[in-house]
Amino acid sequence: AFTFNIVMHALCKEGRVGEAAGLMGCCSSPDVVCYNTLVWGYCTIGQLGNAVKLVEEMVVGNGSSKPNVVTYNILLKGYCQQGVLGGAECVWQQMLKRGLVQNSVSYNTMIDGECKEGSMEKAFVWRDDMVSHMDCFPDDVMFNTLMNGFCIRREIGKAQELLDQMLESSSLSKCGELGTEIEVGGFSPHIHPKPNHISYTTLIGTYCRAGKLQEAFRFYEEMVRSGHVPDEITYSSLVYGLCKEGALLEARELMEKMQSMGVVPNQVTYTAFIDALFKAGNVQEAHALYDEMVKRGVVLDTVACSVLIDGLCREGKLVEAREVFEKMPNLDLTRNHVTYTTLIHGYCKSGDIQDALMLFDDMEKEGLKANAVTYNALIYGLSKNDQIDDAMEIFKKMSEKGLMPCNVTYNIIIDRYCKQGNVKQAFALYNEMIQNQLIPN
RNA sequence: UCCUCGAGAACCU
């Protein structure tokens, strides 16, 4: 079972959960860890139903594979990832019924789930619950999770205060001096964990996304100065930040610097850079870097290929873009709704509505759900092709499918009517947009 | 050997 699990885990990590399941079937006595690994696999690919079924199987099975805290923690995360916090709470109750005691991973999982929903208030309720019911104190993961929650809400200042709290309590001379101050989150100062590289990278990544590179690099330097080792995620964040601001030369320099520090650029580092090069119209370098990535044995993934498809579309090389798209399954790469939408948009932009619509059908046949962006691409393509009536058909179909048109949807149509000189229709849609509580930009 | 925190892709102007 030990050996089986190592392979199963590797398969699940690549999203090959079906194969992992098959492998477990070959194992004469799979243990809890095997089962947990498979439950985890199903959760990460979004197949919660299969995960739950497997856990039920464990419950009625023999003693060696009864679900444990880890099993339920995996389910908690599964529900949180789907945004079904209520489902996670049900799992929580089941744990109690089965006499299992939640640990800090359970609590941190729920806190992260609430943070990702933007509910910091609820996240802190879980924190309080943990402190009052358990012997465990908030750990570094919890602080990092909460920092990230504030970052998501664009309250970077509060995230920074949490970092400061961790720093204060790890410097002995300051311990006990903070008693009466009201701090973010109301933590008791003496039990703070120390920050780690993730604490810093959380802030760095947020500043990079916000285009505040000075701040990002300030924390990078502080991180290094205090003895934390930046990893590929830290550097990828910074490379992305530089690219986003158009500082492509500096991005390249940083990629070299990270290697001199012994950190190997991965597919995320490369993809961030390649994407920026394509968008800047620097096609040759984009391809050169892509080749470098492949030559170095960096494993391609869905995003890397989608970026390549997008770049080829921007170049007008739709045939080549299609070839990459077709080759993805051979490389064991999943094509998701973004991959499809990228190519659909490429076809629309080039006026090839036929292929766009065919690909849209293929997408639905694959069981992938089109989102507003997909529909917007089609609406754009049709209206640009003077098929405004067909565009409006798609527009209606969108609402029928329960997808709300967004402001980009309205922008596309309003723009078209204006270009046709049909200002009246344009205003009609503008009013509809307002009625739907959308904010014009 | 299993669970929790940080990085990259698609639509209009």
Short mmCIF file of C-alpha atoms in Angstrom, two decimals, chain A residues 154-329:
data_model
loop_
_atom_site.label_atom_id
_atom_site.label_comp_id
_atom_site.label_asym_id
_atom_site.label_seq_id
_atom_site.Cartn_x
_atom_site.Cartn_y
_atom_site.Cartn_z
CA ARG A 154 -7.33 44.90 -1.07
CA GLU A 155 -6.65 45.66 2.57
CA ILE A 156 -2.94 45.25 2.25
CA GLY A 157 -2.35 47.50 5.23
CA LYS A 158 -4.10 45.02 7.49
CA ALA A 159 -2.16 42.15 5.97
CA GLN A 160 1.02 44.05 6.70
CA GLU A 161 -0.07 44.58 10.28
CA LEU A 162 -0.44 40.84 10.69
CA LEU A 163 3.09 40.41 9.44
CA ASP A 164 4.23 43.03 11.92
CA GLN A 165 2.50 41.16 14.71
CA MET A 166 4.37 38.01 13.80
CA LEU A 167 7.64 39.93 13.70
CA GLU A 168 7.04 41.61 17.02
CA SER A 169 6.36 38.44 18.90
CA SER A 170 9.40 36.76 17.45
CA SER A 171 11.67 39.45 18.81
CA LEU A 172 12.09 38.62 22.49
CA SER A 173 12.79 42.15 23.71
CA LYS A 174 9.36 43.30 22.66
CA CYS A 175 7.40 40.47 24.18
CA GLY A 176 4.80 41.50 26.67
CA GLU A 177 4.96 45.19 25.84
CA LEU A 178 1.97 45.13 23.56
CA GLY A 179 -0.78 44.23 25.95
CA THR A 180 -3.35 46.98 25.60
CA GLU A 181 -2.97 47.95 21.98
CA ILE A 182 -5.84 47.06 19.74
CA GLU A 183 -4.38 45.09 16.90
CA VAL A 184 -5.76 43.72 13.67
CA GLY A 185 -7.60 40.52 14.41
CA GLY A 186 -7.28 40.94 18.17
CA PHE A 187 -4.63 38.27 18.60
CA SER A 188 -2.90 37.84 21.94
CA PRO A 189 0.65 38.90 21.18
CA HIS A 190 2.56 36.30 23.16
CA ILE A 191 1.43 33.37 21.08
CA HIS A 192 2.28 34.65 17.63
CA PRO A 193 4.09 32.34 15.26
CA LYS A 194 7.07 33.54 13.26
CA PRO A 195 6.59 34.62 9.67
CA ASN A 196 7.94 32.40 6.92
CA HIS A 197 8.73 32.81 3.23
CA ILE A 198 5.04 32.44 2.38
CA SER A 199 4.12 35.39 4.59
CA TYR A 200 6.44 37.60 2.58
CA THR A 201 5.51 36.14 -0.77
CA THR A 202 1.84 36.77 -0.05
CA LEU A 203 2.54 40.49 0.26
CA ILE A 204 4.99 40.54 -2.64
CA GLY A 205 2.49 38.86 -4.94
CA THR A 206 -0.26 41.26 -3.95
CA TYR A 207 1.90 44.31 -4.55
CA CYS A 208 2.98 42.92 -7.91
CA ARG A 209 -0.60 42.43 -9.01
CA ALA A 210 -1.38 45.96 -7.92
CA GLY A 211 1.53 47.27 -9.96
CA LYS A 212 3.31 48.52 -6.85
CA LEU A 213 6.74 47.16 -7.64
CA GLN A 214 8.62 49.39 -5.24
CA GLU A 215 6.72 47.94 -2.35
CA ALA A 216 7.08 44.44 -3.73
CA PHE A 217 10.84 44.74 -3.94
CA ARG A 218 11.01 46.39 -0.56
CA PHE A 219 9.49 43.26 0.96
CA TYR A 220 11.67 41.03 -1.16
CA GLU A 221 14.72 42.73 0.29
CA GLU A 222 13.35 42.59 3.80
CA MET A 223 12.61 38.92 3.29
CA VAL A 224 16.16 38.15 2.26
CA ARG A 225 17.62 40.37 4.96
CA SER A 226 15.72 38.47 7.64
CA GLY A 227 17.05 35.18 6.40
CA HIS A 228 14.08 33.81 4.46
CA VAL A 229 14.80 32.09 1.19
CA PRO A 230 12.72 33.25 -1.78
CA ASP A 231 11.48 30.34 -3.85
CA GLU A 232 10.16 29.97 -7.39
CA ILE A 233 6.82 31.40 -6.36
CA THR A 234 8.43 34.54 -4.94
CA TYR A 235 10.42 35.04 -8.12
CA SER A 236 7.53 34.20 -10.42
CA SER A 237 5.46 36.85 -8.67
CA LEU A 238 8.17 39.45 -9.21
CA VAL A 239 8.80 38.43 -12.81
CA TYR A 240 5.08 38.72 -13.43
CA GLY A 241 4.96 42.12 -11.74
CA LEU A 242 7.82 43.44 -13.86
CA CYS A 243 6.22 42.08 -17.05
CA LYS A 244 2.91 43.64 -16.19
CA GLU A 245 4.56 47.04 -15.96
CA GLY A 246 6.38 46.48 -19.23
CA ALA A 247 9.80 46.14 -17.61
CA LEU A 248 10.73 43.17 -19.76
CA LEU A 249 14.47 43.68 -19.55
CA GLU A 250 14.36 43.73 -15.78
CA ALA A 251 12.19 40.63 -15.86
CA ARG A 252 14.81 38.82 -17.88
CA GLU A 253 17.52 39.97 -15.49
CA LEU A 254 15.54 38.72 -12.53
CA MET A 255 15.12 35.34 -14.20
CA GLU A 256 18.86 35.12 -14.46
CA LYS A 257 19.32 36.29 -10.91
CA MET A 258 17.01 33.65 -9.52
CA GLN A 259 19.04 30.98 -11.23
CA SER A 260 22.23 32.35 -9.76
CA MET A 261 20.49 31.99 -6.41
CA GLY A 262 19.83 28.36 -7.19
CA VAL A 263 16.13 28.71 -7.95
CA VAL A 264 15.00 27.12 -11.20
CA PRO A 265 12.33 28.96 -13.22
CA ASN A 266 9.26 26.79 -13.70
CA GLN A 267 6.38 26.87 -16.17
CA VAL A 268 4.72 29.72 -14.29
CA THR A 269 7.82 31.90 -14.45
CA TYR A 270 8.23 31.25 -18.15
CA THR A 271 4.56 31.57 -18.97
CA ALA A 272 4.23 34.93 -17.29
CA PHE A 273 7.13 36.20 -19.35
CA ILE A 274 6.12 34.59 -22.64
CA ASP A 275 2.62 36.00 -22.30
CA ALA A 276 4.00 39.49 -21.78
CA LEU A 277 6.28 39.16 -24.81
CA PHE A 278 3.40 38.11 -27.05
CA LYS A 279 1.25 40.94 -25.78
CA ALA A 280 4.05 43.43 -26.41
CA GLY A 281 4.26 42.13 -29.98
CA ASN A 282 7.73 40.74 -29.32
CA VAL A 283 6.90 37.53 -31.14
CA GLN A 284 10.39 36.28 -31.91
CA GLU A 285 11.55 36.49 -28.34
CA ALA A 286 8.36 34.88 -27.14
CA HIS A 287 9.00 31.85 -29.31
CA ALA A 288 12.67 31.78 -28.35
CA LEU A 289 11.76 31.72 -24.68
CA TYR A 290 9.16 29.05 -25.28
CA ASP A 291 11.79 26.90 -26.98
CA GLU A 292 14.18 27.52 -24.11
CA MET A 293 11.53 26.37 -21.66
CA VAL A 294 10.87 23.16 -23.58
CA LYS A 295 14.57 22.49 -24.12
CA ARG A 296 15.19 22.78 -20.41
CA GLY A 297 12.63 20.12 -19.73
CA VAL A 298 10.15 22.38 -17.99
CA VAL A 299 6.84 20.53 -17.99
CA LEU A 300 4.14 22.23 -20.03
CA ASP A 301 0.73 22.70 -18.54
CA THR A 302 -2.70 23.91 -19.59
CA VAL A 303 -1.94 27.57 -18.97
CA ALA A 304 1.38 27.48 -20.84
CA CYS A 305 -0.34 26.03 -23.91
CA SER A 306 -3.23 28.47 -23.66
CA VAL A 307 -0.77 31.34 -23.63
CA LEU A 308 0.92 29.93 -26.72
CA ILE A 309 -2.43 29.55 -28.46
CA ASP A 310 -3.32 33.12 -27.56
CA GLY A 311 0.03 34.38 -28.83
CA LEU A 312 -0.30 32.53 -32.12
CA CYS A 313 -3.81 33.92 -32.55
CA ARG A 314 -2.54 37.43 -31.97
CA GLU A 315 0.05 36.79 -34.70
CA GLY A 316 -2.77 35.70 -36.96
CA LYS A 317 -1.39 32.16 -37.11
CA LEU A 318 -4.67 30.39 -36.53
CA VAL A 319 -3.68 27.14 -38.15
CA GLU A 320 -0.70 26.80 -35.86
CA ALA A 321 -2.80 27.79 -32.87
CA ARG A 322 -5.22 25.02 -33.79
CA GLU A 323 -2.35 22.55 -34.05
CA VAL A 324 -1.23 23.31 -30.52
CA PHE A 325 -4.81 22.96 -29.36
CA GLU A 326 -5.12 19.56 -31.05
CA LYS A 327 -1.83 18.32 -29.63
CA MET A 328 -2.69 19.07 -26.03
CA PRO A 329 -4.49 15.78 -25.29
#
